[in-house]
XYZ file of C-alpha atoms in Angstrom:
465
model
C 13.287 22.713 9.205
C 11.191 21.314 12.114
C 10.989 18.107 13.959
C 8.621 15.527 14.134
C 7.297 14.749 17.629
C 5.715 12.205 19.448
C 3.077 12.795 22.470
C 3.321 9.752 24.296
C 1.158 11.253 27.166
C -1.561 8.674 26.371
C 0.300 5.780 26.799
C 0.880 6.533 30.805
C -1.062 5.185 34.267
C -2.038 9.007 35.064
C -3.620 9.223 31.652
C -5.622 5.571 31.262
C -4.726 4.186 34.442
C -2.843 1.469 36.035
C -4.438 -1.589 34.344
C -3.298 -0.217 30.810
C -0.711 2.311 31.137
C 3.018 2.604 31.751
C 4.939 3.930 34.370
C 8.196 5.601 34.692
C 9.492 2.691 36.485
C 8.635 0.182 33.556
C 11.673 2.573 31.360
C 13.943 2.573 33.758
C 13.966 -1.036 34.207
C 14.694 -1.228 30.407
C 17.044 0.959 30.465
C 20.293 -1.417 31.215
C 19.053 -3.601 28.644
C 18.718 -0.281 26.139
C 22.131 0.478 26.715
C 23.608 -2.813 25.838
C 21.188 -2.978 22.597
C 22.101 0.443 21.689
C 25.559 -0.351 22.197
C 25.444 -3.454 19.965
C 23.917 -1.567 17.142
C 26.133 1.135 17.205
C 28.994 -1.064 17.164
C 27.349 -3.063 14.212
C 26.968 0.138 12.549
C 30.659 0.742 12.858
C 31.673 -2.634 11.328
C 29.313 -2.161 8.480
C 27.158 -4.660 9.563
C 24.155 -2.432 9.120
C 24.327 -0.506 6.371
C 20.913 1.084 6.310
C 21.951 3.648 8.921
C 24.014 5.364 6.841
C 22.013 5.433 3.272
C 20.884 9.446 4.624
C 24.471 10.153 4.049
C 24.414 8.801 -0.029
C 24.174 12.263 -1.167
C 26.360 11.494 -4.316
C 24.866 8.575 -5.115
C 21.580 10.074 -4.854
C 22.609 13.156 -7.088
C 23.191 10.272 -9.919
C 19.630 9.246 -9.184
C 18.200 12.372 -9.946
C 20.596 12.677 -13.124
C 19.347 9.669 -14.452
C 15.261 10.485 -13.451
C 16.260 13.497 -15.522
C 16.880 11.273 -18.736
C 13.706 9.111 -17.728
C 11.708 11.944 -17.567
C 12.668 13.291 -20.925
C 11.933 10.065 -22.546
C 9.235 8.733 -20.871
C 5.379 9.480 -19.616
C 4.974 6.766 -17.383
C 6.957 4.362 -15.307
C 6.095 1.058 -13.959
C 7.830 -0.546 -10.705
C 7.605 -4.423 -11.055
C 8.544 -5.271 -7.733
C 6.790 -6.618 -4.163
C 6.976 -6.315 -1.060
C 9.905 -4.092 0.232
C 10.090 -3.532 -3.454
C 7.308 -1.526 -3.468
C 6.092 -0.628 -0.546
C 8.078 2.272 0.143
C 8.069 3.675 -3.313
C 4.076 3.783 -2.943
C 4.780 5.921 0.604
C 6.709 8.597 -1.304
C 4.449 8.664 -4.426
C 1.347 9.678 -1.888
C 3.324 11.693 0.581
C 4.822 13.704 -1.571
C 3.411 13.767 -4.991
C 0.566 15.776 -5.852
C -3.001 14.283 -5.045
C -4.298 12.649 -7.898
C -0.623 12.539 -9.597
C -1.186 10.361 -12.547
C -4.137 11.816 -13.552
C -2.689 15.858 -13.732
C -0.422 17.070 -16.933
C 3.164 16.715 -16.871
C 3.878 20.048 -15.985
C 1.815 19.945 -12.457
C 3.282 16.329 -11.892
C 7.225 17.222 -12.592
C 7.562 13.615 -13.706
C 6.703 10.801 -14.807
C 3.783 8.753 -13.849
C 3.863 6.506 -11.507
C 2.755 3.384 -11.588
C 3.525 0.298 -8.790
C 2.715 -3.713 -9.681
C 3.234 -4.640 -6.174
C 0.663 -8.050 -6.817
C 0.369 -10.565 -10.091
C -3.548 -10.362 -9.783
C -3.941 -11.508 -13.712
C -7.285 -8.509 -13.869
C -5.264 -5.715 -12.457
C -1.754 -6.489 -14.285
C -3.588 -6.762 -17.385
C -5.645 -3.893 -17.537
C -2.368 -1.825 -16.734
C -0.292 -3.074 -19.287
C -3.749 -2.763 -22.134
C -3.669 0.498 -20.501
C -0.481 2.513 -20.897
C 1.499 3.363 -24.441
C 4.155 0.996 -24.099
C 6.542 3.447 -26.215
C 5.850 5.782 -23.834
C 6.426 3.570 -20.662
C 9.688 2.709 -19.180
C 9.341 -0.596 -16.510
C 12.048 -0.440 -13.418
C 11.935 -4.178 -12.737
C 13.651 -4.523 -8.750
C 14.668 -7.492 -7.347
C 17.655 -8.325 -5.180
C 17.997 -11.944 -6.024
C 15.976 -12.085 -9.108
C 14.171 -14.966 -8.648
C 11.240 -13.243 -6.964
C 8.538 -15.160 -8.780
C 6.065 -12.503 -8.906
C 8.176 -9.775 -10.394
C 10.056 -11.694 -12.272
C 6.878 -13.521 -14.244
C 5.656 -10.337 -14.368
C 8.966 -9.213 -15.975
C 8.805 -12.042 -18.310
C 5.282 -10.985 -19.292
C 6.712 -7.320 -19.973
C 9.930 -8.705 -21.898
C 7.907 -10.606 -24.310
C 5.542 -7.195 -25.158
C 8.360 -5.339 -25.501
C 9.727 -7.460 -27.739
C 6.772 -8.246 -29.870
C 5.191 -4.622 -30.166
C 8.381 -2.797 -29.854
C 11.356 -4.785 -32.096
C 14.946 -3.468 -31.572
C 14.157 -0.555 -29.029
C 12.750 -2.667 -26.253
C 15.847 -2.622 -24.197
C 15.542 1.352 -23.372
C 12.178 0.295 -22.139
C 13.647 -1.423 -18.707
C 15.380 -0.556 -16.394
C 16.907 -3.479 -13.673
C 17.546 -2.366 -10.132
C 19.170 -5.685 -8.608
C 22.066 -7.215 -7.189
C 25.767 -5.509 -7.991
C 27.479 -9.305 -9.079
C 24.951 -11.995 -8.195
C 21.433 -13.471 -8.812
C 19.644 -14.089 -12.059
C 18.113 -10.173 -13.087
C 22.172 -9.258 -12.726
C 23.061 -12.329 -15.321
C 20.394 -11.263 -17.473
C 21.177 -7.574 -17.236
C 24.922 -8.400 -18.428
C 23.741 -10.704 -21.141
C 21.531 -7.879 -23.133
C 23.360 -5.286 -21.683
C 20.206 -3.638 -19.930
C 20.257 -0.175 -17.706
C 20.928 -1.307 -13.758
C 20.474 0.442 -10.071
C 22.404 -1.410 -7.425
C 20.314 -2.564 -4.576
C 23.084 -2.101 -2.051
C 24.972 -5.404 0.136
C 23.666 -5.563 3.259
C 20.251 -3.397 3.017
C 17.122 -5.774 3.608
C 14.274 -5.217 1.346
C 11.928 -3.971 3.854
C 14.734 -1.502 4.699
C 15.436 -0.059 1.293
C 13.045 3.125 1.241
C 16.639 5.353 0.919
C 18.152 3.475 -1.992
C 17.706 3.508 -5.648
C 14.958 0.663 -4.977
C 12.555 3.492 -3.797
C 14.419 6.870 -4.480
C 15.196 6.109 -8.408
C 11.308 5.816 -9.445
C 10.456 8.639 -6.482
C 12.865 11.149 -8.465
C 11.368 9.885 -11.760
C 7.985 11.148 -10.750
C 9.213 14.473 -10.119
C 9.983 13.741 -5.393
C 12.751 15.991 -3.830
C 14.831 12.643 -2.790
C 17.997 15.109 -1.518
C 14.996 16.711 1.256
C 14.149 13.116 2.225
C 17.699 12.044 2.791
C 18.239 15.198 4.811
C 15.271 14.665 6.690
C 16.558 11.027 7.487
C 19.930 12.893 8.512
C 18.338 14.671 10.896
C 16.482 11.897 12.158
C 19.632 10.336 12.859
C 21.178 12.803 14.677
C 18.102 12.728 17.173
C 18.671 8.618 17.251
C 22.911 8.904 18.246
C 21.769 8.700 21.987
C 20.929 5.945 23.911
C 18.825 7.329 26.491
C 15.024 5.604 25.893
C 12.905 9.254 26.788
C 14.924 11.332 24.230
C 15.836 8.591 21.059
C 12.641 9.275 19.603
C 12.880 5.665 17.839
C 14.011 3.943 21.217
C 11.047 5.518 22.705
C 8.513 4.484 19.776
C 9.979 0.602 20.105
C 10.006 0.507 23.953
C 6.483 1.821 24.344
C 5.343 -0.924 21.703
C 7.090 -3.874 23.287
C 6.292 -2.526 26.887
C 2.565 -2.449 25.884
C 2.670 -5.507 24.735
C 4.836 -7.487 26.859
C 3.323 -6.373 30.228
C -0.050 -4.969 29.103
C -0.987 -7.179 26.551
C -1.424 -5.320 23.367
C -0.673 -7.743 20.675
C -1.615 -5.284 18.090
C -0.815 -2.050 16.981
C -3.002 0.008 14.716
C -1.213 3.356 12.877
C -3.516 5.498 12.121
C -2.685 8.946 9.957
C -5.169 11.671 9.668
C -3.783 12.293 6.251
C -4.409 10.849 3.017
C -0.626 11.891 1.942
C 0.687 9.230 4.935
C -1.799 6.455 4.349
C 1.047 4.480 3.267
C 3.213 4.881 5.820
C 1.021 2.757 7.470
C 0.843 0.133 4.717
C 4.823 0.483 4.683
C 5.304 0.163 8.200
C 3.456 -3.374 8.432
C 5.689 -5.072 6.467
C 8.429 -3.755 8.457
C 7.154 -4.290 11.956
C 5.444 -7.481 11.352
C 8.245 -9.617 9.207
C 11.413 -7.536 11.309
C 9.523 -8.726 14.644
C 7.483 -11.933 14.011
C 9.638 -14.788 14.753
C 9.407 -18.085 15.998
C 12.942 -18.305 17.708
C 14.550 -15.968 19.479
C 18.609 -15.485 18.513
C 19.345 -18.165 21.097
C 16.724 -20.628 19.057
C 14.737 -20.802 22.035
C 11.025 -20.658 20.881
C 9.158 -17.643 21.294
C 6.090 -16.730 19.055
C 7.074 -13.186 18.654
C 5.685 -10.094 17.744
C 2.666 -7.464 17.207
C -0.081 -7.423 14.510
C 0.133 -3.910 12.995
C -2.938 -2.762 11.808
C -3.751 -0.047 9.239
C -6.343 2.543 9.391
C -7.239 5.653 8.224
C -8.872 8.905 9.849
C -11.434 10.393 9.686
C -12.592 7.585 7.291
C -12.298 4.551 9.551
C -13.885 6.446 12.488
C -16.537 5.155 10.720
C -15.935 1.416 10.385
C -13.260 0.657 13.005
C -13.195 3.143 15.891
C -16.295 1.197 17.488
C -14.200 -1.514 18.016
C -10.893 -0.161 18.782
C -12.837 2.299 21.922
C -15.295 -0.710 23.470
C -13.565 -4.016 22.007
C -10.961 -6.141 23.646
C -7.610 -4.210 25.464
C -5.555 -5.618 22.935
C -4.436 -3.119 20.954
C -2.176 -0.083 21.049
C -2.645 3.115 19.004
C -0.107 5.064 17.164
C -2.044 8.348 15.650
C -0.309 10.592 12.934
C -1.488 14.126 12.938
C -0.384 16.895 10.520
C -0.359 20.216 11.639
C -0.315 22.159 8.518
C -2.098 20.718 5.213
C -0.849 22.567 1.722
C -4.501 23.051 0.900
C -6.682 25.377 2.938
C -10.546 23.878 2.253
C -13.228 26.053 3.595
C -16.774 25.148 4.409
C -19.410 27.729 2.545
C -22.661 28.449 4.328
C -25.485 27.313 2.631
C -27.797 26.057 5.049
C -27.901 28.943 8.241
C -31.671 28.001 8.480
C -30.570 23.959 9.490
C -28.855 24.109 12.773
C -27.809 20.212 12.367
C -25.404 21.299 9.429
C -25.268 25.212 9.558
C -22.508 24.938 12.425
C -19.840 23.924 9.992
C -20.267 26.809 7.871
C -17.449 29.362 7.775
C -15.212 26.881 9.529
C -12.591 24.276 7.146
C -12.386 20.734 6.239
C -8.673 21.342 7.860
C -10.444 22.164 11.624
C -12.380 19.455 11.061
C -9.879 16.531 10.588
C -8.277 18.456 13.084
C -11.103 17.701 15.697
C -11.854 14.753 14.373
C -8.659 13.201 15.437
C -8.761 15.123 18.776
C -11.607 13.306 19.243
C -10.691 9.991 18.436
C -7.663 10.765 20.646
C -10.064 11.631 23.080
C -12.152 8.673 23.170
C -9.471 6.338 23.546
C -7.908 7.635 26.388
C -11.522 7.827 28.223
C -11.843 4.504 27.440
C -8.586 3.983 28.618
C -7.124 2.298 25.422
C -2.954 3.104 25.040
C -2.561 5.917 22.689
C 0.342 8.059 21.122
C 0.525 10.557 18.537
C 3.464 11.158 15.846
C 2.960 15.241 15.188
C 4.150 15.777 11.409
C 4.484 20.141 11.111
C 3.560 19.586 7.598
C 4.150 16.326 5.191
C 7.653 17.140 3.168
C 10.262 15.505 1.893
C 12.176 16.611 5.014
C 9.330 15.580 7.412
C 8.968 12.211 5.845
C 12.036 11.566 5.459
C 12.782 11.803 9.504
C 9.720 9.746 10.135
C 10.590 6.795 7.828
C 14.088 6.703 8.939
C 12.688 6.466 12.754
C 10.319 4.124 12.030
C 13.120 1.807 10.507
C 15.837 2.332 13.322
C 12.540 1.657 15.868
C 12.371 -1.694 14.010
C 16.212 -2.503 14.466
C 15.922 -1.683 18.168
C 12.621 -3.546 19.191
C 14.278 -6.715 17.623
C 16.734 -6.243 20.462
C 14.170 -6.232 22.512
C 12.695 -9.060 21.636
C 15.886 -10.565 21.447
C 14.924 -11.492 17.128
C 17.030 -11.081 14.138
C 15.329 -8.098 12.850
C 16.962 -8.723 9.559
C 15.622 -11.560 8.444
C 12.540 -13.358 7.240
C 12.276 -17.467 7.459
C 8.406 -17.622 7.474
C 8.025 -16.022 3.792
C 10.531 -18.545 2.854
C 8.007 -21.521 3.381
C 5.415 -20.042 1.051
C 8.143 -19.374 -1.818
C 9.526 -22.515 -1.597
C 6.114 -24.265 -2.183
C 5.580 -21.686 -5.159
C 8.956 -22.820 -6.282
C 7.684 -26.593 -6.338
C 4.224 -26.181 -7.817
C 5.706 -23.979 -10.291
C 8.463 -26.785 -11.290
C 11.242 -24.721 -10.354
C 14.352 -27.007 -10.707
C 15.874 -28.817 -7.382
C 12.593 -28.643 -6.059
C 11.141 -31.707 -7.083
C 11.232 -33.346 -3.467
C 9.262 -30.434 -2.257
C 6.965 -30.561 -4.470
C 6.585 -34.478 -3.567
C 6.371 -33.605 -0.191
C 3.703 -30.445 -0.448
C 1.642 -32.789 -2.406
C 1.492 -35.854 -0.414
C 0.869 -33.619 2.702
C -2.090 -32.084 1.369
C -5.478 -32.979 3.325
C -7.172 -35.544 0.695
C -10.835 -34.446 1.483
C -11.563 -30.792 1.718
C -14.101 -29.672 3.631
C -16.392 -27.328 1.512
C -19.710 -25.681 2.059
């Protein structure tokens, strides 16, 4: 099995000079600092503080995942995830890696499970024409929430409950499936009470840090995903990650370039960009984590600080087209992180139809594959001309093993950056103000001073065009 790579060539002086790039000196004085972060997560690691390093290592639990996809898939054409957030997110990355293109729309056979369907958002049009859409007694719904009182998934859930129940009678309960909490929180109270099918979200593991636990790998093996060749790609990826030296911990060097960049350089934002439909997610995945692991108002000390980089999605070669423009002559604000793939699974050649056009006929007898290939060479290209920071994440193919190593890296990156920052990584205090005001307008109970409060804050004349 090979190794994901990453060129960081682009993000050096010699390559887009001094007013932009890094220099060898700029690592070495982070170095100390690595140590003692790297020594501090390790040692967390030990305690069990951080659990998430070791979920590559869950190969029995995992084994029990695939057991039980076994009996979804034999009972079920479709499966809904009611879930947001870290909930989701990561479930949606496997499903496009590594399911085949178009995967809900193929038979059964081609698919080698179920079909996959995520509610990541309570948008009343798009949750409504999914449930008028789908059989129901062909539909199983994995409803995931830690706590439970997620108020999207769990109105949603309610929503679901009361179909089931109504179009259904006495068989609903084989129609849901609760991945939650092991003893606490209100989806494991109801789960005891009617006695419901449950996945263990594990203590310890952060939402946005779930992507190797039944939250993401239960539905991923449901729709037919090799979960055992993600968890050995993570493996691998954390054998590379046991050192503490910055230039060859490929997620120490993928955090240090970001908050080097952007502490002495100045790029507040960083755009991932994947020249592959399969990893388009990635990049939606990644967000989440980077931006709510990173953006923080207080550092651990309490001390303000404002923390943190916008991460941007895009994809190539379709936002060459609608993006690139600004990204090549806009502000120096931004850093790029480009995925390539080196080997699709589908060769696509180019037929020659036009040799009398010269504008077009060029591209005959060549491949949509060299294409994207060049395409991202060139977009590669133009950045570093135009001296914009740069790096690129080399993929051999996309595989379970493959994307396996590059969403463990991206998650142990996260944990190390928020050393670097000198942030709890781990938590999330901003989202907390805009639940707690859903909580109050909704008439959740014990929030009835909030909801005083919200109210009697609100501007009394809005201005309107």
């Amino acid at each position: 099995m090979q190794d994901i790579k990453i060129d960081y060539t682009n993000i050096m002086a010699p390559a887009i000079g001094k007013a932009n790039g890094l220099i060898e000196e700029n690592f070495t004085a982070l170095s100390f600092r690595a140590d003692k972060i790297h020594d501090d997560l390790v040692s967390r690691r030990k305690s069990g503080d951080k659990p998430f390093y070791d979920l590559p290592y869950k190969i029995k639990e995992a084994k029990e995942l695939i057991k039980a996809a076994s009996t979804i898939k034999k009972n079920f054409s479709n499966m809904v995830v009611l879930g947001i957030g870290g909930s989701a997110l990561g479930t949606t990355a496997m499903l496009t890696a590594l399911g085949r293109p178009m995967h809900n729309f193929v038979s059964s056979r081609k698919r080698g499970g179920v079909r996959l369907f995520v509610a990541d958002n309570i948008d009343p049009d798009e949750f409504g024409a999914l449930l008028s859409t789908l059989k129901l007694k062909d539909t199983v719904f994995n409803v995931v929430s830690k706590s439970g009182s997620t108020a999207e998934t769990m109105s949603q859930f309610m929503i679901v409950l009361d179909l089931l129940k109504n179009k259904l009678g006495r068989g609903w309960k084989k129609h849901l499936i609760l991945t939650t909490d092991a003893k606490e929180g209100i989806l494991r109270e109801i789960a005891d009470t009617y006695r419901l099918k449950t996945f263990v979200v594990p203590d310890g593991v952060g939402g946005r840090f779930t992507a190797f636990t039944p939250v993401c790998l239960l539905p991923a093996a449901s729709a037919g995903i090799d979960i055992l060749g993600m968890l050995k790609g993570a493996a691998r990826m954390d054998e590379r990650c046991r050192t503490g030296d910055l230039r060859k911990n490929p997620a120490y060097l993928f955090a240090s370039i970001h908050y080097l960049q952007d502490t002495l350089k100045g790029k507040k934002m960083t755009v991932m960009m994947p020249y592959s439909y399969r990893l388009k997610d990635v990049a939606d995945w990644f967000r989440q984590l980077w931006a709510e692991s990173l953006g923080k108002a207080r550092d651990i000390d309490g001390n303000p600080v404002h923390a943190g980089q916008t991460p941007i999605k895009a994809l190539g070669a379709t936002d060459q087209h609608s993006q690139v423009q600004l990204y090549v002559e806009g502000p120096f604000d931004k850093l790029f992180c480009l995925l390539e793939v080196e080997s699709f699974k589908t060769e696509m050649p180019i037929p020659e139809p036009f040799e009398d056009q010269p504008g077009i006929s060029y591209l005959g007898g060549q491949s949509l594959n060299r294409l994207i290939a060049v395409e991202k060479d060139g977009t590669e290209y133009a950045l570093t001309t135009n001296n914009r920071p740069n790096m690129t994440i080399k993929l051999p193919e996309v595989s379970a093993h493959t994307l396996g190593q590059l969403l463990y890296m991206l998650e142990v990156a996260t944990a190390f950056a928020g050393g670097l920052y000198r942030v709890d990584a781990f938590d999330q205090p901003g989202v907390e103000f805009g639940k707690q005001y859903a909580y109050a307008m909704m008439g959740r109970a014990g929030y009835e001073k909030k909801k005083a409060e919200y109210e009697s804050g609100k501007s009394k004349k809005r201005l309107v065009v």
